[in-house]
Short mmCIF file of C-alpha atoms and ligand atoms in Angstrom, two decimals:
data_model
loop_
_atom_site.label_atom_id
_atom_site.label_comp_id
_atom_site.label_asym_id
_atom_site.label_seq_id
_atom_site.Cartn_x
_atom_site.Cartn_y
_atom_site.Cartn_z
CA MET A 1 101.11 97.98 117.86
CA LEU A 2 104.43 99.78 117.25
CA ARG A 3 104.89 100.51 120.93
CA LYS A 4 104.40 96.85 121.79
CA LYS A 5 106.28 95.53 118.79
CA PRO A 6 108.78 98.01 117.29
CA HIS A 7 109.67 95.52 114.51
CA ALA A 8 106.04 95.15 113.44
CA VAL A 9 105.28 94.50 109.78
CA LEU A 10 102.64 96.97 108.67
CA GLY A 11 100.57 96.68 105.50
CA LEU A 12 99.42 100.15 104.52
CA PRO A 13 96.74 101.62 102.24
CA THR A 14 96.37 104.83 100.27
CA GLY A 15 93.33 106.90 99.31
CA SER A 16 91.65 109.80 101.08
CA THR A 17 90.31 107.75 104.01
CA PRO A 18 93.66 106.96 105.71
CA ILE A 19 95.04 110.52 105.51
CA PRO A 20 93.90 111.41 109.07
CA MET A 21 95.49 108.16 110.29
CA TYR A 22 98.84 109.17 108.77
CA LYS A 23 98.50 112.66 110.26
CA GLU A 24 97.96 111.09 113.66
CA LEU A 25 100.96 108.77 113.23
CA VAL A 26 103.12 111.78 112.31
CA ARG A 27 101.78 113.65 115.35
CA LEU A 28 102.60 110.69 117.59
CA HIS A 29 106.10 110.59 116.16
CA ILE A 30 106.74 114.30 116.66
CA LYS A 31 104.96 114.80 119.98
CA GLU A 32 105.36 111.44 121.65
CA GLY A 33 108.45 110.04 119.99
CA LEU A 34 106.73 107.07 118.35
CA ASP A 35 109.58 105.19 116.74
CA PHE A 36 109.25 103.89 113.17
CA SER A 37 112.90 102.99 112.69
CA HIS A 38 112.45 99.24 113.14
CA ALA A 39 109.05 98.85 111.52
CA ILE A 40 108.65 97.22 108.14
CA PHE A 41 106.22 98.76 105.66
CA LEU A 42 104.49 97.04 102.79
CA ASN A 43 102.11 98.87 100.54
CA LEU A 44 98.80 97.42 99.52
CA ASP A 45 99.02 98.44 95.88
CA GLU A 46 100.55 100.62 93.16
CA TYR A 47 99.35 101.86 89.79
CA ILE A 48 100.98 100.27 86.77
CA GLY A 49 102.64 102.84 84.52
CA LEU A 50 103.21 105.59 87.07
CA PRO A 51 106.82 106.23 88.06
CA LYS A 52 107.69 106.95 91.69
CA THR A 53 107.91 110.67 90.87
CA HIS A 54 104.31 110.89 89.61
CA SER A 55 102.24 112.86 92.11
CA GLN A 56 99.49 110.21 92.00
CA SER A 57 101.72 107.18 92.39
CA TYR A 58 101.20 105.45 95.71
CA TYR A 59 104.95 105.59 96.28
CA TYR A 60 104.71 109.38 96.14
CA TYR A 61 101.64 109.35 98.41
CA MET A 62 103.39 107.27 101.07
CA GLN A 63 106.47 109.47 100.99
CA GLN A 64 104.32 112.56 101.28
CA TYR A 65 102.01 111.46 104.08
CA LEU A 66 104.23 109.21 106.13
CA PHE A 67 107.74 108.18 105.23
CA THR A 68 109.34 111.62 104.94
CA GLN A 69 107.55 112.76 108.12
CA VAL A 70 108.70 110.01 110.47
CA ASN A 71 111.92 108.06 111.02
CA ALA A 72 111.03 105.15 108.72
CA LYS A 73 114.12 103.55 107.19
CA ALA A 74 114.20 103.34 103.39
CA LYS A 75 115.49 99.76 103.59
CA ASN A 76 112.32 98.76 105.45
CA ILE A 77 109.90 100.17 102.87
CA TYR A 78 108.45 97.91 100.19
CA ILE A 79 106.12 99.17 97.49
CA PRO A 80 105.64 97.27 94.25
CA SER A 81 107.11 99.05 91.25
CA GLY A 82 104.47 100.17 88.79
CA ILE A 83 107.07 100.46 86.07
CA ALA A 84 108.67 97.03 86.50
CA LYS A 85 109.41 95.46 83.11
CA ASP A 86 108.01 92.11 84.15
CA ILE A 87 104.87 92.74 86.20
CA GLU A 88 104.18 89.06 86.91
CA LYS A 89 107.69 88.70 88.31
CA GLU A 90 107.25 91.86 90.38
CA CYS A 91 104.06 90.37 91.89
CA ALA A 92 105.79 87.09 92.72
CA LYS A 93 108.75 88.98 94.22
CA TYR A 94 106.37 90.94 96.40
CA GLU A 95 104.75 87.79 97.78
CA ASP A 96 108.24 86.42 98.50
CA LYS A 97 109.14 89.62 100.30
CA ILE A 98 106.06 89.36 102.51
CA ARG A 99 107.02 85.80 103.39
CA GLN A 100 110.66 86.76 104.04
CA VAL A 101 109.68 89.42 106.57
CA GLY A 102 107.55 86.88 108.41
CA GLY A 103 104.10 87.96 107.21
CA ILE A 104 102.07 91.05 107.95
CA ASP A 105 101.21 91.80 111.58
CA LEU A 106 98.68 94.51 110.86
CA GLN A 107 97.07 95.22 107.52
CA VAL A 108 95.07 98.43 107.22
CA VAL A 109 92.70 98.71 104.27
CA GLY A 110 90.11 101.08 102.87
CA ILE A 111 87.23 100.04 100.65
CA GLY A 112 86.12 101.15 97.20
CA THR A 113 82.50 102.08 96.50
CA ASN A 114 82.23 98.76 94.64
CA GLY A 115 83.67 96.86 97.59
CA HIS A 116 87.23 96.55 96.31
CA ILE A 117 90.13 96.13 98.70
CA GLY A 118 93.43 97.45 97.35
CA PHE A 119 92.63 96.93 93.70
CA CYS A 120 91.00 93.53 94.15
CA GLU A 121 87.97 94.28 92.05
CA PRO A 122 84.63 92.43 91.92
CA GLY A 123 85.01 89.02 90.32
CA VAL A 124 88.53 88.33 91.58
CA SER A 125 89.16 85.18 93.62
CA LEU A 126 88.81 85.61 97.38
CA SER A 127 92.16 83.80 97.78
CA ILE A 128 94.21 85.50 95.06
CA ALA A 129 97.81 86.52 95.81
CA THR A 130 99.54 89.74 94.69
CA HIS A 131 98.55 90.16 91.07
CA LYS A 132 98.16 92.45 88.09
CA ALA A 133 94.71 93.93 88.63
CA THR A 134 92.45 95.45 86.02
CA LEU A 135 90.68 98.46 87.47
CA ALA A 136 86.88 98.44 87.27
CA GLN A 137 85.42 101.34 85.33
CA ARG A 138 83.67 102.50 88.50
CA THR A 139 86.99 102.59 90.34
CA ARG A 140 88.61 104.60 87.55
CA LYS A 141 85.70 107.05 87.69
CA ASP A 142 85.94 107.28 91.51
CA ASN A 143 89.68 107.87 91.33
CA ALA A 144 89.47 110.41 88.50
CA ARG A 145 89.18 113.09 91.20
CA PHE A 146 92.87 112.57 91.90
CA PHE A 147 93.67 113.04 88.19
CA LYS A 148 92.02 116.46 87.69
CA GLY A 149 88.70 114.72 87.05
CA ASP A 150 90.01 113.16 83.84
CA VAL A 151 89.18 109.45 83.86
CA SER A 152 91.38 108.85 80.82
CA GLN A 153 94.40 109.74 82.98
CA VAL A 154 93.61 107.06 85.58
CA PRO A 155 95.75 103.97 84.95
CA THR A 156 93.86 100.92 83.76
CA HIS A 157 95.93 98.44 85.79
CA ALA A 158 97.68 98.13 89.12
CA ILE A 159 99.75 95.73 91.15
CA SER A 160 97.66 94.81 94.15
CA MET A 161 98.09 92.53 97.10
CA GLY A 162 95.43 89.89 96.71
CA LEU A 163 92.58 89.07 99.05
CA GLY A 164 94.54 85.93 99.90
CA THR A 165 97.55 88.08 100.82
CA VAL A 166 95.45 90.42 102.95
CA ARG A 167 93.71 87.50 104.65
CA LYS A 168 97.07 86.10 105.74
CA ALA A 169 97.74 89.21 107.86
CA LYS A 170 97.47 88.52 111.57
CA LYS A 171 95.16 91.47 112.11
CA ILE A 172 93.16 93.60 109.68
CA ILE A 173 91.64 97.03 110.16
CA LEU A 174 89.19 98.32 107.56
CA MET A 175 88.35 102.01 107.61
CA ALA A 176 85.51 103.67 105.75
CA ASN A 177 83.88 107.03 105.89
CA GLY A 178 81.16 108.90 104.05
CA GLN A 179 77.76 107.98 102.78
CA LYS A 180 79.19 106.77 99.45
CA LYS A 181 80.71 103.79 101.26
CA SER A 182 77.55 102.81 103.18
CA GLN A 183 76.22 100.47 100.48
CA ALA A 184 79.51 98.56 100.17
CA ILE A 185 79.77 98.28 103.97
CA TYR A 186 76.23 96.96 104.22
CA LYS A 187 76.82 94.42 101.46
CA MET A 188 80.18 93.22 102.73
CA LEU A 189 78.76 92.51 106.17
CA ILE A 190 75.16 91.50 105.59
CA GLU A 191 74.93 89.85 102.20
CA PRO A 192 76.52 86.50 101.32
CA ILE A 193 80.30 86.29 100.98
CA THR A 194 80.91 86.54 97.26
CA THR A 195 83.56 87.44 94.71
CA HIS A 196 81.18 90.19 93.57
CA MET A 197 81.89 91.96 96.86
CA PRO A 198 85.64 91.50 97.46
CA ALA A 199 85.52 93.04 100.95
CA SER A 200 83.17 90.26 102.08
CA ALA A 201 86.27 88.02 102.05
CA LEU A 202 87.34 89.70 105.28
CA ARG A 203 84.56 87.78 107.03
CA LEU A 204 86.67 84.67 106.49
CA HIS A 205 89.29 86.16 108.82
CA ASN A 206 89.06 86.01 112.60
CA ASN A 207 90.70 89.26 113.62
CA VAL A 208 89.17 92.17 111.74
CA THR A 209 88.11 95.53 113.10
CA ILE A 210 85.99 97.81 110.96
CA LEU A 211 86.00 101.49 111.81
CA LEU A 212 83.15 103.51 110.37
CA ASP A 213 81.95 107.05 110.66
CA LYS A 214 78.24 107.73 111.01
CA ALA A 215 77.63 108.15 107.31
CA ALA A 216 79.35 104.91 106.32
CA ALA A 217 77.55 103.03 109.11
CA GLN A 218 74.16 104.54 108.27
CA LYS A 219 72.66 101.66 106.31
CA LEU A 220 74.06 99.08 108.64
CA LYS A 221 72.77 100.63 111.81
CA LYS A 222 69.29 101.21 110.44
CA ALA A 223 69.00 97.78 108.93
CA VAL A 224 70.28 94.69 110.58
CA ALA A 225 73.36 95.40 112.63
CA PRO A 226 72.20 92.89 115.25
CA ASN A 227 72.15 90.17 112.59
CA ILE A 228 75.82 90.44 111.75
CA LYS A 229 77.56 87.26 112.73
CA THR A 230 80.15 88.96 114.83
CA ASN A 231 81.41 88.98 118.35
CA ARG A 232 81.14 92.63 119.12
CA ILE A 233 79.60 95.77 117.77
CA HIS A 234 80.21 98.85 119.76
CA ILE A 235 80.13 102.58 119.47
CA ASN A 236 83.24 104.43 120.56
CA ALA A 237 84.29 108.02 120.75
CA LEU A 238 86.55 108.01 117.73
CA THR A 239 84.22 106.33 115.32
CA ALA A 240 80.49 106.03 114.89
CA LEU A 241 80.61 102.27 114.81
CA THR A 242 83.23 99.64 115.38
CA VAL A 243 82.48 96.13 114.21
CA THR A 244 84.82 93.41 115.37
CA LEU A 245 84.50 90.29 113.26
C1 GLP B 301 91.80 103.18 95.85
C2 GLP B 301 92.78 102.28 96.57
C3 GLP B 301 92.13 101.55 97.72
C4 GLP B 301 91.30 102.49 98.55
C5 GLP B 301 90.20 103.07 97.71
C6 GLP B 301 89.29 104.02 98.46
O1 GLP B 301 91.17 102.60 94.77
N1 GLP B 301 93.41 101.36 95.71
O2 GLP B 301 93.13 100.93 98.49
O3 GLP B 301 90.74 101.81 99.64
O4 GLP B 301 90.80 103.77 96.64
O5 GLP B 301 89.80 105.31 98.46
P1 GLP B 301 89.24 106.51 99.30
O6 GLP B 301 89.70 106.32 100.69
O7 GLP B 301 89.88 107.73 98.66
O8 GLP B 301 87.77 106.49 99.16
#
């Protein structure tokens, strides 16, 4: 995308899943001169209450894995502030920013074990904009591993792009790996589209690619992959299964 469109607007995720993607982007920058200087970066989410300097803030993560490793320009990086005084205002400002830059060309997302996207947790509207999200208990438990296993240290709230925001992106890539994601992947693709499974909202979009490793694709492949209402399902060398919705 960046080679074709150097000014691309990229929506980026955090978590353990995208780390290899960032390593590859850094490698492409160093070895092949991939240029990030014109790209615009928008983060999917940020914990409320963590300053930029906190090692588990998503600002810190993005600096660590990408922005300090490539030639991204600080003026082109947008991450909601988790310590903004007025969180509602910060959310509205973020939506405005996305509009001002002309919308997101490519949004990359991961998925939580409960099917969340960003921090759009089960129950949230499939059209919601950037909002103050309340983290599900399961999410806080899952993410405790980043906070020395202490769930009480995991923030209770976050600013998250909404499913409506994500669905406005021109293209979406969802990445998932590991057996612990297989249930959510199965449900998001096979079961009815529902607010109980936020990721199922991506089926309302017409340009989504889902990249899965073998473990995450396990349930899907065994069960009813042929029944997915999708244009293409194919196996490629990089991933165990690619589903193009
Ligand atoms: C967090 C993030 C999500 C991410 C999810 C999965 O809760 N807010 O954007 O997709 O974790 O993380 P991991 O890739 O570490 O499993």
